[in-house]
Coordinates of C-alpha atoms and ligand atoms in Angstrom, one line a residue:
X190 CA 0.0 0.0 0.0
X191 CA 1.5 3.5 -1.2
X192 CA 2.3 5.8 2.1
X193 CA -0.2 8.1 3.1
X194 CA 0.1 11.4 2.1
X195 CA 1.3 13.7 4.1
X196 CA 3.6 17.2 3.9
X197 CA 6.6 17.3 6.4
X198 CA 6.4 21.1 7.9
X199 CA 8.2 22.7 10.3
X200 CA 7.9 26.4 12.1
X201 CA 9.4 28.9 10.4
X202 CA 9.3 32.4 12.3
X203 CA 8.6 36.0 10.3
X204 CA 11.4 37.9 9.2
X205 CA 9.3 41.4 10.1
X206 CA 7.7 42.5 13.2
X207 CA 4.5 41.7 13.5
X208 CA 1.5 43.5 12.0
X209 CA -1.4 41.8 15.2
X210 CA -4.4 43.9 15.1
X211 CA -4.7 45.1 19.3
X212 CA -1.9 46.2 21.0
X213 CA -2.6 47.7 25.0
X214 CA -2.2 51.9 26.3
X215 CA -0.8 51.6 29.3
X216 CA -1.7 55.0 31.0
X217 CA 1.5 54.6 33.6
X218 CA 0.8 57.1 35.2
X219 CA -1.1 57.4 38.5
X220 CA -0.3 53.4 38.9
X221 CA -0.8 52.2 42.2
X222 CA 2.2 49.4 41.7
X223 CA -0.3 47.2 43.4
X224 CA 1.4 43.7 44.6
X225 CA -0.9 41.4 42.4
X226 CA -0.9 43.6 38.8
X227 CA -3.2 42.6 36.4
X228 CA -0.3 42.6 34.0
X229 CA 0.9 39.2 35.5
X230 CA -2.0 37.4 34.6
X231 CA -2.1 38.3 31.2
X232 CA -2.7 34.1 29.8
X233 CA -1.1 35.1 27.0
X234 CA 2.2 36.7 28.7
X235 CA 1.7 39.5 26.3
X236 CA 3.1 42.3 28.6
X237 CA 6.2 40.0 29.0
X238 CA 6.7 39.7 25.6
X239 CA 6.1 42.9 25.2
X240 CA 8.8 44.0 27.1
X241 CA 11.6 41.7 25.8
X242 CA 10.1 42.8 22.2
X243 CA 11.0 46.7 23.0
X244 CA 14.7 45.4 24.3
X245 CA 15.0 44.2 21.0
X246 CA 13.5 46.4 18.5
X247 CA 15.0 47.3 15.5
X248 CA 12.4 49.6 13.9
X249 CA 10.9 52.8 16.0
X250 CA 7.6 52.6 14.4
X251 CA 7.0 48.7 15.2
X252 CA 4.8 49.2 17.9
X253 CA 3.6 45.9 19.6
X254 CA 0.5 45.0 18.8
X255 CA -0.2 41.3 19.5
X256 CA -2.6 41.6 22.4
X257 CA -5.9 38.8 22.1
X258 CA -8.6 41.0 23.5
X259 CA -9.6 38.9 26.3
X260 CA -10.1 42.4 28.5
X261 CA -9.1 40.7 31.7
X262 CA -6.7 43.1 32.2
X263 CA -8.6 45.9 31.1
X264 CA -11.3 45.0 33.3
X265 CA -9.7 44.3 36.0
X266 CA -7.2 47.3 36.7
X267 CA -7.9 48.5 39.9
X268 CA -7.1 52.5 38.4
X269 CA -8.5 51.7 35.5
X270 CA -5.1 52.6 33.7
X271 CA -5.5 50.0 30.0
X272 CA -6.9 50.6 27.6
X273 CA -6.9 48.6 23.9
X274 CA -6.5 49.9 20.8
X275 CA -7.1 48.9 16.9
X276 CA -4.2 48.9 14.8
X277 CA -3.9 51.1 12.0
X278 CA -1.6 49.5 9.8
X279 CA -3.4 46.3 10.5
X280 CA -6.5 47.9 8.9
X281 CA -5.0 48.8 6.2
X282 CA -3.7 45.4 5.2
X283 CA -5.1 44.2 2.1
X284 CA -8.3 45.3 0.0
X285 CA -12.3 44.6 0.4
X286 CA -12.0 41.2 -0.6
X287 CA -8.4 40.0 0.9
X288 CA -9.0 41.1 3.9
X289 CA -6.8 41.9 6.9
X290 CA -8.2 38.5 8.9
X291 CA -7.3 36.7 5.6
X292 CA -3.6 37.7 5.7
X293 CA -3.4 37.7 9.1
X294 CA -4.8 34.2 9.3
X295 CA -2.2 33.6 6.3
X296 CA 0.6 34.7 8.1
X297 CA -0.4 32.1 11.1
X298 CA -0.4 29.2 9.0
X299 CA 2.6 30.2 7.0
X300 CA 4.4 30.1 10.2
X301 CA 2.9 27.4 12.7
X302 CA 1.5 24.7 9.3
X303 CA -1.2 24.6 11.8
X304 CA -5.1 25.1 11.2
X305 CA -6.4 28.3 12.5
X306 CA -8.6 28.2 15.5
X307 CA -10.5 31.4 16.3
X308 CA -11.4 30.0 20.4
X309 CA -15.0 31.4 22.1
X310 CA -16.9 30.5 19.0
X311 CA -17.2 32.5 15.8
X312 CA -18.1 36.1 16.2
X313 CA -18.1 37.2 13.3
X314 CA -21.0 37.3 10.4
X315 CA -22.9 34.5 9.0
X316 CA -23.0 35.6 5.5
X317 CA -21.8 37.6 2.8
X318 CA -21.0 37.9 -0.6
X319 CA -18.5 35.9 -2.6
X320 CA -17.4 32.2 -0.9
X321 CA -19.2 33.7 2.0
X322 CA -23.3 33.4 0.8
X323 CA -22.6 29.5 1.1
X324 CA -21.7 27.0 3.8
X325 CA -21.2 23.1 4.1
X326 CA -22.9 20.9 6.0
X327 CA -20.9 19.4 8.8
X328 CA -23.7 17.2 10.0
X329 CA -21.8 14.1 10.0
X330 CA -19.5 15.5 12.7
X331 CA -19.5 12.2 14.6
X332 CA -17.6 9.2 14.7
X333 CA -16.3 7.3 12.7
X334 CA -15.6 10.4 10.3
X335 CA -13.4 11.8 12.4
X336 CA -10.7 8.8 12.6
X337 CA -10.4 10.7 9.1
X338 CA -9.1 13.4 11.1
X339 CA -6.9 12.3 13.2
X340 CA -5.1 9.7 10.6
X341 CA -7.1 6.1 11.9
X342 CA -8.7 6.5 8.6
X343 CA -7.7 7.6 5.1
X344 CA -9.3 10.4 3.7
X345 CA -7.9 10.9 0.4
X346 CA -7.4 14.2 -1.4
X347 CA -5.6 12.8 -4.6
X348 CA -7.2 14.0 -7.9
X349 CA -6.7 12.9 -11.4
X350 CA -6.3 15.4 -14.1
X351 CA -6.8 14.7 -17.7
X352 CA -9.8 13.6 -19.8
X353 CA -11.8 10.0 -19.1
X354 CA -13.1 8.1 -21.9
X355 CA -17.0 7.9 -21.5
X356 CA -17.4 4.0 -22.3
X357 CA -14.3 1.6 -22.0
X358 CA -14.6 -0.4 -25.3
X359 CA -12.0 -3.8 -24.8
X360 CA -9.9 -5.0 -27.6
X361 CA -8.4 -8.8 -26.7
X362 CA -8.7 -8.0 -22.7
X363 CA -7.2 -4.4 -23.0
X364 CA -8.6 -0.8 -23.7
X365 CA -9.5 -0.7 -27.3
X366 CA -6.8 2.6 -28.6
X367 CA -5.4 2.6 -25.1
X368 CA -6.1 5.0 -22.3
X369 CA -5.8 8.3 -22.8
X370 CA -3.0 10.2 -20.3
X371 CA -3.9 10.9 -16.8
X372 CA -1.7 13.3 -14.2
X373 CA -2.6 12.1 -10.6
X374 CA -1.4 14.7 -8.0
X375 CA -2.3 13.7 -3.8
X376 CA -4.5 17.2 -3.6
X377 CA -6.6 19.3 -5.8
X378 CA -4.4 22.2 -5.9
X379 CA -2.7 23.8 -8.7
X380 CA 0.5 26.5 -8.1
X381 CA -1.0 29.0 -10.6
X382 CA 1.6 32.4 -11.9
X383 CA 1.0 35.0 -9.6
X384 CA -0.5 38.1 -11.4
X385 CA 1.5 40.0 -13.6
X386 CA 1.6 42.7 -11.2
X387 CA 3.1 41.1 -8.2
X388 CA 5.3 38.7 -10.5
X389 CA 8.8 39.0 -8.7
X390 CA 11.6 37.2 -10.2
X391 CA 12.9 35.4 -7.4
X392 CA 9.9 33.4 -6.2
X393 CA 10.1 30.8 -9.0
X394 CA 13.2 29.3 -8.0
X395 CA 11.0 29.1 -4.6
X396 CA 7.8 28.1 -6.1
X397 CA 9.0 24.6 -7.9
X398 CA 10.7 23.5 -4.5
X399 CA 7.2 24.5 -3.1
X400 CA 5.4 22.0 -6.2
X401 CA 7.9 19.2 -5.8
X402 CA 8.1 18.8 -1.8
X403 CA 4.0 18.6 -1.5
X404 CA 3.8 16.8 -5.2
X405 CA 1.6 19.5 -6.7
X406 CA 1.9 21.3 -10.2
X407 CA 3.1 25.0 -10.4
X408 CA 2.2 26.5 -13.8
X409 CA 5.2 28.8 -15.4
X410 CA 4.6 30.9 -18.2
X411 CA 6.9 30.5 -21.1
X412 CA 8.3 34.1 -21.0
X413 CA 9.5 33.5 -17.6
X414 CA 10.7 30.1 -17.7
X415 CA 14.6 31.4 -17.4
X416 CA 14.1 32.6 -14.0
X417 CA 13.3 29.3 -12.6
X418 CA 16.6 28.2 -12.3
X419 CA 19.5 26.1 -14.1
X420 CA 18.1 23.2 -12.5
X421 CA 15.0 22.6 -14.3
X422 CA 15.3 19.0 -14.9
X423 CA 14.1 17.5 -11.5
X424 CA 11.6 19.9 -11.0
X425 CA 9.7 19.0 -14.5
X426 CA 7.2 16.7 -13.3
X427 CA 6.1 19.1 -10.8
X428 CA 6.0 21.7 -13.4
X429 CA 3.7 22.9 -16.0
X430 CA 4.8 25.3 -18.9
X431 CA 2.2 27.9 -19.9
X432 CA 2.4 28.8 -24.0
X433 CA 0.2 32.1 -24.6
X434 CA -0.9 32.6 -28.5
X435 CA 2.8 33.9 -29.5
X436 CA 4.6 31.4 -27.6
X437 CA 6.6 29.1 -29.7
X438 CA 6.4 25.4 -29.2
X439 CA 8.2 24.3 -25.9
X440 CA 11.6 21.9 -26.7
X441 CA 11.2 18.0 -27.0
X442 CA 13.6 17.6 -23.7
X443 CA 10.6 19.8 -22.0
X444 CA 8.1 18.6 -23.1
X445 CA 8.8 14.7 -22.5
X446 CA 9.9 15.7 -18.7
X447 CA 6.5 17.2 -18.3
X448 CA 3.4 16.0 -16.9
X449 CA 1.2 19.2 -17.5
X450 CA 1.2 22.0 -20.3
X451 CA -1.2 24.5 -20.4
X452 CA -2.4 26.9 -23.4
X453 CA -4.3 30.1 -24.2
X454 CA -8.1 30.4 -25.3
X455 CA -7.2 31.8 -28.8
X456 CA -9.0 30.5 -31.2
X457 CA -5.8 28.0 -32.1
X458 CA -6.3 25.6 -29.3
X459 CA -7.2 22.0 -31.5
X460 CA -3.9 22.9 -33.7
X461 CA -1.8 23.5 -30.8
X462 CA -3.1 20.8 -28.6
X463 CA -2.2 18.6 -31.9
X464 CA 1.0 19.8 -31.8
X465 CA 2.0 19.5 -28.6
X466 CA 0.5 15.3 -28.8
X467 CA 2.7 15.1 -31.9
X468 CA 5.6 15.8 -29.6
X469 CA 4.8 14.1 -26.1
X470 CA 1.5 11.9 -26.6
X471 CA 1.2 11.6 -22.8
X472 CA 1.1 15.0 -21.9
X473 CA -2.2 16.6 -20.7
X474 CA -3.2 19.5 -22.3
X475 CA -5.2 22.3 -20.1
X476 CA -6.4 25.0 -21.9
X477 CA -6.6 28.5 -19.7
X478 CA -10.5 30.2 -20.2
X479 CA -10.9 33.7 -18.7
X480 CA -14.0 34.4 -17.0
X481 CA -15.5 37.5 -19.0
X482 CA -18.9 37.9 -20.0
X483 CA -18.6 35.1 -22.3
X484 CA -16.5 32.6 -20.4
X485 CA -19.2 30.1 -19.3
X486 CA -20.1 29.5 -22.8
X487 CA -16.6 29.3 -24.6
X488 CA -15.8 26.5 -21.6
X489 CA -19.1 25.0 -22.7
X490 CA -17.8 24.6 -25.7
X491 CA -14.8 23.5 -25.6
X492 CA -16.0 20.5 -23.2
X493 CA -17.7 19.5 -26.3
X494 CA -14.5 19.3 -28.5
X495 CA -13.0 15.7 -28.5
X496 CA -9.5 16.9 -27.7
X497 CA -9.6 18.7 -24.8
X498 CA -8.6 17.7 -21.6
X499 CA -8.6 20.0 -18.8
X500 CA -10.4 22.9 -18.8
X501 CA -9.0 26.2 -16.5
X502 CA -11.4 28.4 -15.5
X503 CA -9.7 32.1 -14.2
X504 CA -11.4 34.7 -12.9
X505 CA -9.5 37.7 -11.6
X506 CA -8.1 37.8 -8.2
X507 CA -11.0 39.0 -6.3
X508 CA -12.7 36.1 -8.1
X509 CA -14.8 38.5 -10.2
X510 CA -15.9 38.0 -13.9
X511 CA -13.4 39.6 -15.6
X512 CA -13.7 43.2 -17.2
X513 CA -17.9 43.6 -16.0
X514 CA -19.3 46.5 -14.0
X515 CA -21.6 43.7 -11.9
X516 CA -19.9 41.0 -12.2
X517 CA -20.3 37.1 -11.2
X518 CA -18.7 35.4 -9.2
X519 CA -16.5 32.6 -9.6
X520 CA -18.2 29.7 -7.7
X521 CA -21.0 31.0 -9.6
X522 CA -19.6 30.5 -12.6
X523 CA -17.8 26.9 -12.1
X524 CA -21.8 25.9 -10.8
X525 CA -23.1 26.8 -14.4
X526 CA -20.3 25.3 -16.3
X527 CA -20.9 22.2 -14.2
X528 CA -24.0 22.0 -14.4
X529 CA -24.1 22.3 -18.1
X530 CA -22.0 19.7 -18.7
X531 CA -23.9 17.2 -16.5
X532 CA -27.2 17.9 -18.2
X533 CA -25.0 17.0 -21.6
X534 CA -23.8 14.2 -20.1
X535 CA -20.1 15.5 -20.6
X536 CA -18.9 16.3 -16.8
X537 CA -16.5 13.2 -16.3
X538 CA -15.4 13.2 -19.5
X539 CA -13.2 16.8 -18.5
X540 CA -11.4 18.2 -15.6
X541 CA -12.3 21.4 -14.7
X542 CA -9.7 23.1 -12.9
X543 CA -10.9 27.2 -11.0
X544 CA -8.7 29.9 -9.8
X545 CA -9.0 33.6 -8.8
X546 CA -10.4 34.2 -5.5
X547 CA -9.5 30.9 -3.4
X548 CA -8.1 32.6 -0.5
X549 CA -8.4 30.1 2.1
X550 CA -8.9 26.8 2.6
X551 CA -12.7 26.4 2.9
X552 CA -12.8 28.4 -0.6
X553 CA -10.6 25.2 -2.1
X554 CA -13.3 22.7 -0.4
X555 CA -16.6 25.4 -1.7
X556 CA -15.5 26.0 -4.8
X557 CA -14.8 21.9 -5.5
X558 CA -18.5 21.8 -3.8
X559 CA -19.8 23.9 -6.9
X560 CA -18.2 21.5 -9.6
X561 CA -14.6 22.3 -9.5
X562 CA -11.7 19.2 -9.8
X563 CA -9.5 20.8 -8.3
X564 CA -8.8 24.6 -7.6
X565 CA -5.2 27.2 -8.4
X566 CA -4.0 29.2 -6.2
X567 CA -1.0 32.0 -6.3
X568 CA -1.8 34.9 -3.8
X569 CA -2.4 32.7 -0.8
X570 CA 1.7 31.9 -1.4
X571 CA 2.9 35.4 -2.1
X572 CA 1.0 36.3 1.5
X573 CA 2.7 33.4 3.2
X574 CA 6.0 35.2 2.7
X575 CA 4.7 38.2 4.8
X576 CA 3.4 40.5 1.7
X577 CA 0.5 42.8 2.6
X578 CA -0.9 43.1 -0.7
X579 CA -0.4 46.7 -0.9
X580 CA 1.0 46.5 -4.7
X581 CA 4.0 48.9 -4.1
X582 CA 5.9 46.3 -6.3
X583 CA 2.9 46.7 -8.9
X584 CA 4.1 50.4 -9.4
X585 CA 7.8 50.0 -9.0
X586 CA 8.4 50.5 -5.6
X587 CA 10.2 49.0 -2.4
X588 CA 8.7 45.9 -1.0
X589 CA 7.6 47.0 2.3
X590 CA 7.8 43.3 2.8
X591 CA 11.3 42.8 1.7
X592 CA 10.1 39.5 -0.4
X593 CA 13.2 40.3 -3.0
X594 CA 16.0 39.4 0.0
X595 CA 13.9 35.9 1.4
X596 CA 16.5 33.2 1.7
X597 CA 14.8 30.0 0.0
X598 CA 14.4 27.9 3.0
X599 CA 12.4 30.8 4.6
X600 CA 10.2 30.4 1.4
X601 CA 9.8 27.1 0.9
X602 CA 9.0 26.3 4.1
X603 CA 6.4 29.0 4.9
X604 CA 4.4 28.4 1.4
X605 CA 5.4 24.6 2.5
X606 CA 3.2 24.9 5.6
X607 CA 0.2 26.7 4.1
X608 CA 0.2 24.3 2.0
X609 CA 0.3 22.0 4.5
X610 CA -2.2 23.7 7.0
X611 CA -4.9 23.8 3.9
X612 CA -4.7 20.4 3.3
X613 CA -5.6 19.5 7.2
X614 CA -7.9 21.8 6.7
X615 CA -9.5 20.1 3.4
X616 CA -9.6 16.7 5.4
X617 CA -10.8 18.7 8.3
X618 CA -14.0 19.4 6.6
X619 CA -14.6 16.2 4.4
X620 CA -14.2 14.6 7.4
X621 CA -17.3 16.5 9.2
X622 CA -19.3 15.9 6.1
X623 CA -18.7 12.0 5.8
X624 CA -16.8 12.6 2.7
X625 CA -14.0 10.0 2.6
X626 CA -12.6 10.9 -0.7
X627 CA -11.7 14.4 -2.4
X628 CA -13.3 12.9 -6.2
X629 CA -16.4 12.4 -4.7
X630 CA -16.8 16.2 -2.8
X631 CA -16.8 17.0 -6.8
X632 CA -20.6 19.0 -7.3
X633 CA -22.0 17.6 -3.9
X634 CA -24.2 20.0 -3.9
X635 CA -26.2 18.4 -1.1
X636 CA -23.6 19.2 1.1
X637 CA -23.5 22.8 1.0
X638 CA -26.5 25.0 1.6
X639 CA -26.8 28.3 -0.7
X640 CA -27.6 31.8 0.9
X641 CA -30.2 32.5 -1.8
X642 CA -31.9 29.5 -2.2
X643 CA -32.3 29.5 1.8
X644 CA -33.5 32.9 1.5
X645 CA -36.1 32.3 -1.0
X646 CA -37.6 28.9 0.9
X647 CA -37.3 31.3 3.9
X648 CA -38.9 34.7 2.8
X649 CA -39.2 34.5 -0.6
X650 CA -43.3 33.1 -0.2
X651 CA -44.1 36.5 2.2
X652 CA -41.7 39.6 0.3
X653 CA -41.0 37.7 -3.0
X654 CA -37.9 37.0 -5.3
X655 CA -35.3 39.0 -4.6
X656 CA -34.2 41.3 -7.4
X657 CA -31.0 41.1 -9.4
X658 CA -29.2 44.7 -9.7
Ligands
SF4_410 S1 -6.5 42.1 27.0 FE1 -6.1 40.0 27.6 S2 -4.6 39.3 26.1 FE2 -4.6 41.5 26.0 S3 -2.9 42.1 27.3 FE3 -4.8 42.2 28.6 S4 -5.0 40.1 29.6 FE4 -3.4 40.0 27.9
SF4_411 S1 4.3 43.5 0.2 FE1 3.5 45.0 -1.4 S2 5.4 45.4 -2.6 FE2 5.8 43.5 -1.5 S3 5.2 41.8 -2.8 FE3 3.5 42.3 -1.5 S4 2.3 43.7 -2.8 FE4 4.3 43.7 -3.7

């Protein structure tokens, strides 16, 4: 029996203060220096760390802010001398959609590989737009799901990518034409390129360490393919080229060493998917479908053509439709491509592959809820590595985050552990849903309940449909 799966992680510390989002005012003043101080019985030893933090400070405007907001102390200061404050900087990580608790919950796992736990129940809202209008159903939170959990059990997350024959016809005891090329990778993840914005030249080198050690696929577009490194070679199975319409056909040395290739929506894609067959017969051909306004139809489409594969669905990195004023979203969007290949009767016959917008690691298990395969990722890694999303680099500034001097062990092992820490999380939840097996979460519909339909059982009899702006 093949090992179980698992991603060997280990802490790896930031290399900037910390940006918590609650530090203490200490109004010194007036202090009675009472015996027992409040301060002392801080659970978290913040004002303790605090201290040896100042000793040590490098940077004048690094205040401390790392306080949990119990208010024990607060409460119980017999001058009533603490006080607790936000922290601007912390509110300022980020945008509307990658929020400050996403990169601050980033940062955690990059560090610790562990899953986040948020203590005292979740205070926080119950829905929202995006990822947030829809939750899973973790009814089956019993035994003996979770031996899942805590490795009795296997739960697997391995996916296959490539196209499956829709009847097996048998020739003398074997597959009639053969089979046609699979690529099995243990989770449904995908290392996409980071947008051309934040594309900083020293990450690759990082990012195919990052695909090899956990077994994933990171996708490299052609035009930066030199600044992965010398060392190419071992890395190749773990790697996928990109080829946009004016890239010229990869080497036969690549494309032999390569599992994965993926290719632009141009109009050329039967030619070039030829081409690259012609060259490598068992290499899987994805071919990259932006999410405008007519993205779910040309995916539609393409499921229908004979040769393709794998179809990757992108939306931008909010997880919008691209280029629209009210645009849909992207689990939205995977659901309706789903769903129309089922009713066709096409859906196992492609993979469908989403990115744009997975910025945790519920959004990976959601958006493989709504009919995904498996999802891409790229931000989630850049935010490992301590970047605030502030796009300074997008306009040709300083890194505020220094991510052009990170040593590659500091990288690989912080993206390493997010990695790691999502796919816990990915069991994590299968596991409370009774889901043993990562294939079969794939358009489980009745596993997840849906803001809007909810809403409409609910209210929609006594106000009516809700509108559509
Ligand atoms: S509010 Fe709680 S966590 Fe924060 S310093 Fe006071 S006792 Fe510690
Ligand atoms: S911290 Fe800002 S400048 Fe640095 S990589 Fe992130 S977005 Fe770019």
């Amino acid at each position: 029996m093949p090992d179980k799966y698992h991603i060997k992680t280990q802490p790896i510390p930031p290399r900037r203060p910390r940006i918590g989002k609650i530090g203490v005012v200490d109004w010194r003043e007036d202090c009675a220096n009472c015996h027992n101080c409040v301060k002392k019985a801080c659970v978290f030893d913040r004002y303790r760390e605090e201290m040896s933090y100042i000793r040590g400070l490098r940077e004048m405007d690094a205040v401390f802010f790392q306080c949990m907001g119990c208010f024990s102390c607060v409460q119980q200061c017999t001058k009533g001398l603490l006080a607790l404050s936000a922290n601007p900087v912390y509110e300022r990580l980020g945008n509307t959609y990658w929020t400050p608790q996403i990169i601050e919950t980033t940062w955690a796992q990059a560090e610790s590989a562990k899953i986040p736990v948020s203590g005292a129940g979740y205070r926080g809202r119950f829905s929202g737009l995006g990822f947030d209008s829809m939750w899973t159903d973790m009814s089956e939170i019993v035994r003996p799901t979770r031996d899942g959990i805590h490795g009795r059990e296997y739960i697997s997350t391995a996916v296959d990518i490539g196209r499956k024959p829709a009847l097996l016809h048998f020739d003398a005891g074997n597959p009639a034409g053969g089979l046609p090329p699979l690529v099995d990778i243990p989770m449904p993840m995908i290392i996409d390129m980071l947008p051309r914005g934040y594309r900083l030249p020293n990450l690759l080198p990082v990012i195919k360490i990052v695909a090899a050690q956990t077994g994933v696929i990171a996708i490299i577009d052609s035009k930066d393919w030199q600044l992965a490194g010398n060392d190419l070679d071992q890395y190749l199975p773990n790697l996928a080229i990109y080829l946009d319409a004016s890239a010229p056909l990869p080497g036969r040395e690549l494309l032999t060493g390569m599992r994965l290739v993926e290719i632009s929506d141009d109009g050329n894609a039967e030619r070039r998917v030829r081409e690259l067959k012609q060259i490598n017969p068992g290499i899987v051909v994805a071919v990259r479908v932006e999410m405008d306004s007519g993205g779910i139809e040309r995916a539609v489409e393409y499921a229908r053509q004979p040769f393709v594969e794998v179809l990757h669905l992108v939306a931008d990195d909010n997880g919008n439709e691209i280029g629209e004023k009210n645009p849909r979203f992207i689990k939205d969007m995977v659901r309706s491509v789903h769903n129309s290949l089922v009713e066709s009767g096409l859906r196992n016959e492609v993979t469908l592959m989403a990115g744009g917008g997975i910025a945790l690691a519920e959004h990976m298990a959601k958006q493989i809820l709504c009919g995904a395969d498996l999802v891409t990722i790229n931000l989630p890694l850049l935010i490992a590595l301590e970047c605030t999303l502030c796009r300074d680099c997008n306009d040709g500034q300083s890194c505020p985050a220094l991510i052009g001097e990170i040593d590659i062990k500091y990288g690989v092992g912080r993206m390493t552990n997010l990695i790691a820490a999502w796919h816990d999380q990915l069991i994590e939840v299968m596991g409370a849903m009774g889901i043993r097996e990562v294939r079969r979460l794939r358009g489980e519909v009745g596993r997840a309940l849906f803001f809007e339909d909810l809403e409409e059982a609910t209210f929609g009899k006594l106000f009516g449909s809700r509108k559509n702006n």
